[in-house]
Amino acid sequence: MATDYILFVHGVKTRQKDEFTRLAQLLFQNIQRSLGTSRTLKPIFFFWGDLNQDAQKELLGGFQKSPKWNEFWFRDFRDTQLLEFMGDAALYLSRHVGSQVVRRFRDQALATLKGAQEDDRLHFVTHSFGTVILFDILFAGRWDDPALDETPSTEGIRKIVFDIRNALFGLGDNPGSGVPIASIHTMGSPISLFSLLSVTDVGQGGSSHDLSPTLKDLLERLYNLKKKQLPWRNFAHPGDPIAYPLEGVMPLLLDENVKYVDIADLITDKGNIFNKPFQQRLIPILWGGEAHGSYWENQLVSGAIADIIRQS
């Protein structure tokens, strides 16, 4: 029987590998329970959240040494929610930390992907900024720059990215081989914001962070292989300030290639009569952290992912 690999990637504010594994394992078990024994499932847990800690602590220490720091409002929010989200994003996009994340992906996931059999499939389940990280590794042009081999901290990173992409169908120098992606599931994801890179030119060649050219090619090749659209489910809690819809944005990112993907936004919570009067005000931001972490245990999420795997 073919194996369905499920790659779990966490997002920001995840600093303990054991806690991430516990949450991802819980979601995996709920998916298994919904599917029964109709599929052979194998999880892959990709943890990267400890690679930014030292740099963020140093930055926070610099803030606290400022004589004006105590005059800033919302310091707790700045120290935790905002710093850790923006810090994770900024540090990953740097080549130094980004290269460490790539090497971590090689160590935790690449061997499993290379070992997949011809009939096996791969499903992405990504949370928060983890979506951006995975898509950047797989699709961004910045990892093709020969200058990466001239710096000690990034030396050899091009080959690692090359090997990762070669393990997946539709990517690398032999796009007709490798395990095919069978579905994408994004939870509380800001990936919509990266459409800005595809609609705003940076010089004549565009942005090196633009995900769309390689992603477009992948979707077309997968469609030619399966003769059906790639399912993409985007889960969003309405109180999660990092979650954004995708259905209306994908044409900006993919242009005519949007026809190769079946994308739907799924709202995971409707709220209640008590919080309804405050939904468009700043107050719900205080609950945003809880909303942002709610997907792992949400039954709608696990059930929808199981349904897509069953249909694939």
XYZ file of C-alpha atoms in Angstrom:
312
model
C 0.000 0.000 0.000
C 1.230 3.490 -0.871
C 2.360 5.729 1.961
C 1.024 9.221 2.559
C 3.780 11.303 4.153
C 2.565 14.333 6.126
C 5.154 17.071 6.629
C 4.380 19.235 9.679
C 6.073 22.640 9.911
C 5.519 24.924 12.917
C 5.402 28.711 12.964
C 6.608 31.555 15.166
C 6.896 31.500 18.963
C 7.686 27.779 19.009
C 10.877 27.304 20.975
C 10.603 23.758 22.377
C 10.888 20.786 20.044
C 9.005 18.484 22.443
C 6.006 20.828 22.570
C 5.864 21.116 18.783
C 6.127 17.353 18.409
C 3.338 16.863 20.953
C 0.978 19.222 19.107
C 1.831 17.874 15.660
C 1.475 14.294 16.919
C -1.962 15.150 18.312
C -3.092 16.543 14.964
C -1.595 13.518 13.197
C -3.465 11.117 15.478
C -6.735 12.946 14.880
C -6.145 12.707 11.122
C -5.447 8.986 11.503
C -8.610 8.544 13.551
C -10.703 10.259 10.887
C -9.175 8.155 8.115
C -9.282 4.789 9.849
C -7.087 2.160 8.198
C -7.709 3.194 4.600
C -4.262 4.785 4.264
C -0.729 4.204 5.511
C 0.376 7.497 7.061
C 3.845 8.579 8.130
C 4.564 11.943 9.808
C 7.633 14.128 9.282
C 8.167 16.787 11.962
C 10.286 19.775 10.937
C 11.409 21.865 13.922
C 13.412 25.057 13.433
C 12.247 27.308 16.302
C 15.419 27.307 18.407
C 17.690 28.763 15.723
C 16.679 32.391 16.325
C 16.727 32.535 20.112
C 20.206 33.961 20.769
C 19.836 36.789 18.262
C 16.413 37.763 19.608
C 17.629 37.759 23.222
C 20.490 40.046 22.251
C 18.087 42.427 20.499
C 15.686 42.473 23.452
C 18.586 43.224 25.779
C 19.441 46.211 23.610
C 15.865 47.495 23.846
C 15.879 47.157 27.636
C 19.132 49.109 27.947
C 17.570 52.083 26.205
C 16.787 54.888 28.698
C 13.459 55.483 26.916
C 12.274 51.854 26.797
C 10.064 52.217 29.896
C 8.144 55.025 28.208
C 6.922 52.762 25.370
C 3.395 51.382 25.576
C 2.524 47.677 25.119
C 5.998 46.502 26.184
C 4.782 42.993 27.012
C 3.221 42.746 23.552
C 6.390 44.104 21.943
C 8.626 41.704 23.947
C 6.669 38.583 23.083
C 4.094 38.621 20.287
C 5.568 41.285 18.010
C 9.291 40.694 18.544
C 9.060 36.941 18.174
C 6.951 37.112 15.011
C 8.876 39.893 13.298
C 12.170 38.554 14.649
C 11.578 35.065 13.297
C 10.629 36.509 9.912
C 13.542 38.948 9.656
C 16.161 36.482 10.871
C 14.994 33.697 8.555
C 15.109 35.999 5.565
C 18.746 36.719 6.383
C 21.018 34.284 4.600
C 22.852 33.257 7.763
C 19.867 32.027 9.779
C 18.006 30.945 6.653
C 20.914 28.645 5.801
C 20.763 27.086 9.263
C 17.069 26.353 8.717
C 17.827 24.755 5.346
C 20.441 22.500 6.949
C 17.958 21.565 9.677
C 15.423 20.590 6.989
C 18.034 18.388 5.353
C 18.744 16.653 8.667
C 15.101 16.136 9.685
C 13.230 15.568 6.421
C 15.347 15.006 3.333
C 16.304 11.365 3.973
C 12.628 10.436 4.398
C 11.606 12.229 1.213
C 14.408 10.603 -0.780
C 13.264 7.208 0.495
C 9.708 7.574 -0.816
C 8.485 4.927 -3.253
C 6.954 5.553 -6.678
C 3.312 5.495 -5.496
C 3.864 7.485 -2.291
C 2.507 10.993 -1.778
C 3.370 14.024 0.306
C 1.040 16.405 2.133
C 2.094 19.753 3.634
C 0.626 20.882 6.970
C 2.183 24.225 7.859
C 1.471 26.714 10.626
C 1.984 30.467 10.620
C 5.350 31.629 9.252
C 6.325 27.986 8.776
C 4.417 28.169 5.488
C 6.670 30.968 4.280
C 9.789 29.096 5.375
C 8.862 25.877 3.571
C 7.789 27.694 0.420
C 10.956 29.781 0.452
C 13.161 26.676 0.617
C 11.268 25.013 -2.213
C 10.496 27.917 -4.518
C 12.501 31.107 -3.859
C 15.186 32.109 -6.331
C 17.542 33.449 -3.662
C 19.019 29.981 -3.080
C 20.297 29.832 -6.681
C 22.792 32.664 -6.158
C 26.423 31.477 -6.750
C 27.580 34.069 -4.201
C 26.265 31.742 -1.459
C 29.288 29.496 -2.018
C 31.682 32.376 -1.312
C 30.634 32.868 2.327
C 31.588 30.328 5.046
C 28.170 30.426 6.754
C 26.339 29.662 3.502
C 28.906 27.521 1.698
C 27.313 24.376 0.277
C 23.776 25.615 0.904
C 22.919 25.760 -2.805
C 23.564 22.035 -3.158
C 21.425 21.235 -0.111
C 18.496 23.212 -1.532
C 19.125 21.536 -4.884
C 18.940 18.088 -3.221
C 15.755 19.008 -1.339
C 14.020 20.162 -4.501
C 15.196 17.123 -6.433
C 13.439 14.884 -3.901
C 10.047 16.316 -4.948
C 8.225 15.743 -8.211
C 8.083 18.839 -10.392
C 11.161 20.551 -8.938
C 14.929 20.380 -9.437
C 16.836 19.355 -12.547
C 14.757 16.176 -13.037
C 11.169 17.337 -12.494
C 9.690 14.059 -13.718
C 10.901 12.117 -10.662
C 10.467 12.402 -6.896
C 7.531 12.157 -4.507
C 4.549 14.260 -5.659
C 2.824 16.785 -3.423
C -0.777 15.614 -3.016
C -2.203 18.454 -0.903
C -1.329 21.653 0.958
C -2.854 22.688 4.290
C -1.942 26.084 5.750
C -2.999 27.115 9.268
C -2.966 30.719 10.460
C -0.721 31.605 7.558
C 0.535 35.008 6.334
C 1.594 33.535 2.963
C -0.936 35.832 1.242
C 1.318 38.779 2.036
C 3.999 37.298 -0.202
C 1.796 37.988 -3.201
C 3.228 41.497 -2.883
C 6.541 40.130 -4.156
C 4.943 38.947 -7.375
C 3.006 42.149 -8.120
C 5.845 44.567 -7.220
C 8.945 44.439 -9.412
C 12.336 44.848 -7.747
C 14.521 45.857 -10.654
C 14.155 44.183 -14.013
C 14.610 40.665 -12.677
C 12.052 40.833 -9.874
C 12.611 39.826 -6.251
C 14.847 36.937 -5.220
C 12.223 36.124 -2.571
C 9.436 35.774 -5.150
C 7.919 32.302 -4.800
C 5.633 32.365 -7.801
C 7.703 31.330 -10.886
C 8.828 27.970 -9.470
C 5.500 27.409 -7.709
C 3.659 27.975 -10.987
C 5.842 25.406 -12.739
C 5.266 22.872 -9.959
C 1.476 23.248 -10.080
C 1.388 22.802 -13.841
C 3.558 19.672 -13.704
C 1.455 18.161 -10.907
C -1.701 18.831 -12.908
C -0.211 17.149 -15.977
C 0.701 14.143 -13.798
C -2.655 13.749 -11.992
C -5.051 15.483 -14.397
C -6.683 17.229 -11.457
C -6.159 20.325 -9.350
C -3.928 20.299 -6.289
C -6.113 20.666 -3.144
C -5.091 23.564 -0.895
C -7.010 24.239 2.316
C -6.265 27.447 4.203
C -7.486 27.332 7.824
C -8.066 30.640 9.593
C -9.387 31.497 13.037
C -11.205 34.862 12.730
C -9.436 36.148 15.848
C -5.963 35.189 14.611
C -4.176 38.415 13.541
C -1.595 36.482 11.496
C -4.131 34.515 9.420
C -5.206 35.881 6.043
C -7.536 34.528 3.330
C -6.071 33.033 0.168
C -8.918 32.453 -2.295
C -9.012 36.010 -3.627
C -5.243 36.466 -3.488
C -4.018 33.406 -5.389
C -4.734 34.892 -8.837
C -2.282 37.677 -7.907
C 0.365 35.116 -7.001
C -0.215 32.543 -9.741
C -1.850 34.419 -12.643
C -3.346 31.931 -15.127
C -1.772 28.981 -13.257
C -4.372 29.403 -10.509
C -6.464 26.967 -12.584
C -4.170 24.166 -11.421
C -5.028 24.544 -7.722
C -8.283 23.938 -5.825
C -8.042 26.389 -2.952
C -10.558 27.081 -0.190
C -10.463 29.180 2.974
C -11.969 27.398 5.993
C -12.928 29.405 9.086
C -12.253 27.356 12.217
C -14.332 29.336 14.745
C -17.415 31.529 14.409
C -17.070 33.386 17.722
C -20.042 33.988 20.019
C -22.478 36.677 21.099
C -20.144 37.880 23.858
C -17.162 38.755 21.666
C -19.130 39.873 18.591
C -19.338 43.580 19.626
C -15.514 43.721 19.875
C -14.559 41.828 16.715
C -13.410 44.861 14.728
C -11.616 46.586 17.590
C -8.106 46.285 19.021
C -9.229 44.335 22.118
C -9.330 40.891 20.384
C -5.598 41.224 19.629
C -5.105 40.274 23.284
C -6.665 36.896 22.465
C -4.740 36.523 19.224
C -2.052 34.250 20.657
C -4.606 31.705 21.796
C -6.412 31.852 18.455
C -3.137 31.505 16.550
C -2.228 28.304 18.368
C -5.679 26.715 18.216
C -5.378 24.845 14.923
C -3.436 21.829 16.157
C -6.339 20.569 18.284
C -9.199 21.736 16.088
C -11.449 18.915 14.883
C -12.481 20.789 11.737
C -8.810 21.008 10.737
C -8.021 17.323 11.272
C -11.279 16.233 9.618
C -10.757 18.398 6.539
C -7.170 17.197 6.101
C -8.325 13.575 6.443
C -11.023 14.138 3.799
C -8.478 15.525 1.328
C -6.059 12.639 1.938
C -8.913 10.169 1.440
C -9.901 11.789 -1.854
C -6.312 11.913 -3.123
